[in-house]
Amino acid sequence: MPAPDSEPSPHAPHGDLPPGGTVRPMTRWGTPVMHRPQQLVTTYDEALAGLAADMVATMRAADGVGLAACQIGEDVAMFVFDCPDESGRHTVGIVCNPTLTLEEGRERRLDDDDEGCLSFPGAFVACARPDWAAVDGFGLDGEPVHFEGDGLLARCLQHETDHTLGTVFGDRLSTKARKKLQKAHDQAADDYPDEWPVGRTDPA
């Protein structure tokens, strides 16, 4: 997901994001790996940590708040994020094999703010999602992690978990909204060449 303009201090309940990764080209919608469930993580090793570092570097170079492994072409059920909640507090984390929990019944409230995707850059459209979400999974050391929140953080946790299941947010849109999204994406195409965001530096 693309990032907002604000940069509050981060909250890292399970540790900071790994540094030193390499920025990779963004994999786009239509690539097969984007549209199938990702392989579960079973080995927590240096290769996985290196992939996570590349994901972080790519997310930041693209000014994003979240990125799944499939978005750099890797068939791995993992995402990284650095995203603010409704209060503006940033939470950072890594989740392997995520399981999403959403409020149900009377507690469920929908947020219909605009949503975008780094794998379909330059386009945003309203997408209704629950305004609170929690994700459970595992960190790079194989230990359990839990993240929850509201606002953009809730949207991010849902959006990135969707990626690990082979769902892009365009799959959740009406035909009319999908056409609007496609038009905006096409108009912005010149700003996002095939190698994007390679060549950009980490804004942080």
CSV table of C-alpha atoms in Angstrom, one decimal, residues 2-204:
chain,number,residue,atom,x,y,z
A,2,PRO,CA,1.2,3.6,-0.7
A,3,ALA,CA,2.1,5.7,2.3
A,4,PRO,CA,0.6,9.0,3.6
A,5,ASP,CA,2.6,12.1,4.2
A,6,SER,CA,3.0,12.0,8.0
A,7,GLU,CA,5.9,10.2,9.7
A,8,PRO,CA,5.2,9.8,13.4
A,9,SER,CA,7.6,7.8,15.7
A,10,PRO,CA,7.4,4.0,15.1
A,11,HIS,CA,6.1,1.4,17.5
A,12,ALA,CA,7.9,-2.0,17.1
A,13,PRO,CA,6.3,-4.5,19.6
A,14,HIS,CA,8.3,-7.4,18.0
A,15,GLY,CA,11.4,-5.6,17.0
A,16,ASP,CA,12.6,-3.2,14.3
A,17,LEU,CA,12.5,-3.9,10.5
A,18,PRO,CA,15.7,-5.3,9.1
A,19,PRO,CA,18.0,-2.8,7.3
A,20,GLY,CA,20.4,-3.2,4.4
A,21,GLY,CA,18.1,-4.8,1.8
A,22,THR,CA,18.2,-4.3,-2.0
A,23,VAL,CA,15.4,-2.4,-3.8
A,24,ARG,CA,13.7,-4.7,-6.3
A,25,PRO,CA,11.3,-4.0,-9.2
A,26,MET,CA,7.6,-4.1,-8.2
A,27,THR,CA,5.7,-7.1,-9.4
A,28,ARG,CA,2.4,-5.9,-11.1
A,29,TRP,CA,-1.1,-7.2,-11.1
A,30,GLY,CA,-1.6,-9.8,-13.8
A,31,THR,CA,1.6,-11.6,-12.9
A,32,PRO,CA,0.6,-15.2,-11.8
A,33,VAL,CA,2.3,-15.0,-8.4
A,34,MET,CA,0.0,-12.1,-7.5
A,35,HIS,CA,-3.1,-14.1,-8.0
A,36,ARG,CA,-2.6,-17.4,-6.1
A,37,PRO,CA,-2.2,-18.3,-2.4
A,38,GLN,CA,1.5,-18.0,-1.3
A,39,GLN,CA,3.6,-20.8,0.0
A,40,LEU,CA,3.6,-21.0,3.8
A,41,VAL,CA,6.9,-20.2,5.5
A,42,THR,CA,8.4,-23.4,7.1
A,43,THR,CA,12.1,-22.4,7.5
A,44,TYR,CA,13.2,-19.3,9.4
A,45,ASP,CA,16.7,-18.7,8.2
A,46,GLU,CA,19.1,-16.1,6.8
A,47,ALA,CA,17.5,-16.4,3.3
A,48,LEU,CA,14.1,-15.4,4.8
A,49,ALA,CA,15.7,-12.5,6.7
A,50,GLY,CA,17.4,-11.3,3.5
A,51,LEU,CA,14.1,-11.4,1.6
A,52,ALA,CA,12.5,-9.4,4.4
A,53,ALA,CA,15.2,-6.8,4.2
A,54,ASP,CA,14.7,-6.5,0.4
A,55,MET,CA,11.0,-6.1,1.0
A,56,VAL,CA,11.6,-3.3,3.5
A,57,ALA,CA,14.0,-1.5,1.2
A,58,THR,CA,11.5,-1.8,-1.7
A,59,MET,CA,8.5,-0.7,0.4
A,60,ARG,CA,10.4,2.4,1.5
A,61,ALA,CA,11.8,3.3,-1.9
A,62,ALA,CA,8.2,3.1,-3.2
A,63,ASP,CA,6.9,5.3,-0.3
A,64,GLY,CA,4.7,2.4,0.9
A,65,VAL,CA,3.3,1.4,4.2
A,66,GLY,CA,3.2,-2.3,3.5
A,67,LEU,CA,4.5,-4.9,1.1
A,68,ALA,CA,4.0,-8.6,0.6
A,69,ALA,CA,6.6,-11.0,-0.7
A,70,CYS,CA,4.6,-11.7,-3.9
A,71,GLN,CA,5.0,-8.0,-4.8
A,72,ILE,CA,8.7,-8.5,-5.5
A,73,GLY,CA,7.9,-11.8,-7.2
A,74,GLU,CA,8.5,-14.2,-4.3
A,75,ASP,CA,6.0,-17.0,-3.6
A,76,VAL,CA,6.2,-16.7,0.2
A,77,ALA,CA,3.4,-15.9,2.7
A,78,MET,CA,5.0,-12.9,4.4
A,79,PHE,CA,4.6,-9.2,4.5
A,80,VAL,CA,6.3,-6.2,6.1
A,81,PHE,CA,4.7,-2.9,7.1
A,82,ASP,CA,5.4,0.5,8.6
A,83,CYS,CA,2.0,2.1,8.9
A,84,PRO,CA,0.1,4.6,11.1
A,85,ASP,CA,-3.1,3.9,12.9
A,86,GLU,CA,-6.0,6.4,13.4
A,87,SER,CA,-4.0,8.3,16.1
A,88,GLY,CA,-1.0,8.7,13.7
A,89,ARG,CA,1.2,6.3,15.6
A,90,HIS,CA,3.3,4.1,13.3
A,91,THR,CA,3.6,0.4,13.9
A,92,VAL,CA,6.3,-1.6,12.2
A,93,GLY,CA,6.5,-5.4,11.8
A,94,ILE,CA,6.9,-8.6,9.8
A,95,VAL,CA,4.3,-11.3,9.6
A,96,CYS,CA,4.8,-14.8,8.2
A,97,ASN,CA,1.8,-17.0,7.6
A,98,PRO,CA,-0.7,-14.3,8.7
A,99,THR,CA,-4.2,-15.1,10.0
A,100,LEU,CA,-6.6,-12.2,10.0
A,101,THR,CA,-9.2,-11.4,12.7
A,102,LEU,CA,-12.0,-8.8,12.0
A,103,GLU,CA,-14.7,-7.5,14.3
A,104,GLU,CA,-18.2,-9.0,13.7
A,105,GLY,CA,-21.7,-8.1,14.6
A,106,ARG,CA,-22.5,-4.8,16.3
A,107,GLU,CA,-18.8,-4.0,16.8
A,108,ARG,CA,-18.1,-4.1,13.1
A,109,ARG,CA,-17.7,-0.7,11.4
A,110,LEU,CA,-16.8,-0.1,7.8
A,111,ASP,CA,-14.2,2.4,6.5
A,112,ASP,CA,-14.7,3.4,2.9
A,113,ASP,CA,-11.5,5.5,2.4
A,114,ASP,CA,-9.5,5.3,-0.8
A,115,GLU,CA,-7.1,2.4,-1.2
A,116,GLY,CA,-4.1,1.9,-3.5
A,117,CYS,CA,-1.6,-0.8,-4.3
A,118,LEU,CA,2.1,-0.6,-5.0
A,119,SER,CA,1.6,-3.3,-7.6
A,120,PHE,CA,-1.0,-1.2,-9.4
A,121,PRO,CA,0.7,2.2,-8.9
A,122,GLY,CA,-0.7,5.7,-9.3
A,123,ALA,CA,-4.3,4.7,-8.7
A,124,PHE,CA,-6.7,5.0,-5.7
A,125,VAL,CA,-10.3,4.3,-5.3
A,126,ALA,CA,-12.7,3.8,-2.3
A,127,CYS,CA,-12.7,0.3,-0.9
A,128,ALA,CA,-14.9,-0.5,2.1
A,129,ARG,CA,-13.1,-2.5,4.8
A,130,PRO,CA,-13.7,-3.1,8.6
A,131,ASP,CA,-12.0,-0.2,10.5
A,132,TRP,CA,-10.3,-2.6,13.0
A,133,ALA,CA,-8.2,-5.6,12.3
A,134,ALA,CA,-5.8,-8.0,14.0
A,135,VAL,CA,-3.2,-10.3,12.5
A,136,ASP,CA,-1.4,-13.2,14.1
A,137,GLY,CA,1.5,-15.1,12.6
A,138,PHE,CA,5.3,-15.5,13.1
A,139,GLY,CA,8.3,-13.3,13.0
A,140,LEU,CA,11.6,-13.9,11.3
A,141,ASP,CA,12.7,-16.0,14.3
A,142,GLY,CA,9.7,-18.3,14.1
A,143,GLU,CA,8.2,-16.8,17.3
A,144,PRO,CA,4.5,-15.8,17.4
A,145,VAL,CA,3.6,-12.2,16.6
A,146,HIS,CA,0.4,-10.2,17.0
A,147,PHE,CA,-0.5,-6.8,15.6
A,148,GLU,CA,-3.8,-5.0,15.7
A,149,GLY,CA,-5.1,-1.5,15.1
A,150,ASP,CA,-7.5,0.9,13.5
A,151,GLY,CA,-7.4,3.4,10.7
A,152,LEU,CA,-4.9,2.9,7.9
A,153,LEU,CA,-3.2,0.2,9.9
A,154,ALA,CA,-6.3,-1.9,9.9
A,155,ARG,CA,-6.6,-1.4,6.1
A,156,CYS,CA,-2.9,-2.3,5.7
A,157,LEU,CA,-3.1,-5.5,7.7
A,158,GLN,CA,-6.1,-6.6,5.6
A,159,HIS,CA,-4.6,-5.5,2.3
A,160,GLU,CA,-1.3,-7.3,2.9
A,161,THR,CA,-2.9,-10.5,4.3
A,162,ASP,CA,-5.0,-10.5,1.1
A,163,HIS,CA,-1.8,-10.6,-0.9
A,164,THR,CA,-0.6,-13.7,0.8
A,165,LEU,CA,-3.9,-15.3,-0.2
A,166,GLY,CA,-3.7,-14.3,-3.8
A,167,THR,CA,-6.2,-11.5,-3.6
A,168,VAL,CA,-5.6,-8.0,-4.8
A,169,PHE,CA,-7.9,-5.2,-3.6
A,170,GLY,CA,-9.2,-4.7,-7.2
A,171,ASP,CA,-10.9,-8.1,-6.7
A,172,ARG,CA,-13.0,-6.5,-4.0
A,173,LEU,CA,-14.3,-3.7,-6.2
A,174,SER,CA,-17.4,-3.3,-8.3
A,175,THR,CA,-17.0,-3.2,-12.1
A,176,LYS,CA,-17.5,0.6,-12.1
A,177,ALA,CA,-14.9,1.2,-9.4
A,178,ARG,CA,-12.4,-1.2,-11.1
A,179,LYS,CA,-12.8,0.8,-14.4
A,180,LYS,CA,-12.1,4.0,-12.5
A,181,LEU,CA,-9.0,2.5,-10.9
A,182,GLN,CA,-7.7,1.2,-14.3
A,183,LYS,CA,-8.1,4.6,-15.9
A,184,ALA,CA,-6.1,6.3,-13.1
A,185,HIS,CA,-3.5,3.7,-13.3
A,186,ASP,CA,-3.2,4.0,-17.1
A,187,GLN,CA,-2.9,7.8,-16.9
A,188,ALA,CA,0.0,7.5,-14.4
A,189,ALA,CA,1.8,4.7,-16.2
A,190,ASP,CA,4.7,6.9,-17.5
A,191,ASP,CA,5.6,7.7,-13.9
A,192,TYR,CA,6.1,4.0,-13.0
A,193,PRO,CA,8.4,2.3,-15.4
A,194,ASP,CA,8.9,-1.5,-15.3
A,195,GLU,CA,11.9,-1.3,-12.9
A,196,TRP,CA,10.2,1.1,-10.5
A,197,PRO,CA,11.1,1.7,-7.7
A,198,VAL,CA,14.7,0.6,-8.5
A,199,GLY,CA,16.8,3.7,-8.7
A,200,ARG,CA,14.9,5.6,-6.0
A,201,THR,CA,16.5,6.1,-2.6
A,202,ASP,CA,14.9,5.3,0.8
A,203,PRO,CA,13.1,8.5,1.8
A,204,ALA,CA,13.7,7.6,5.5
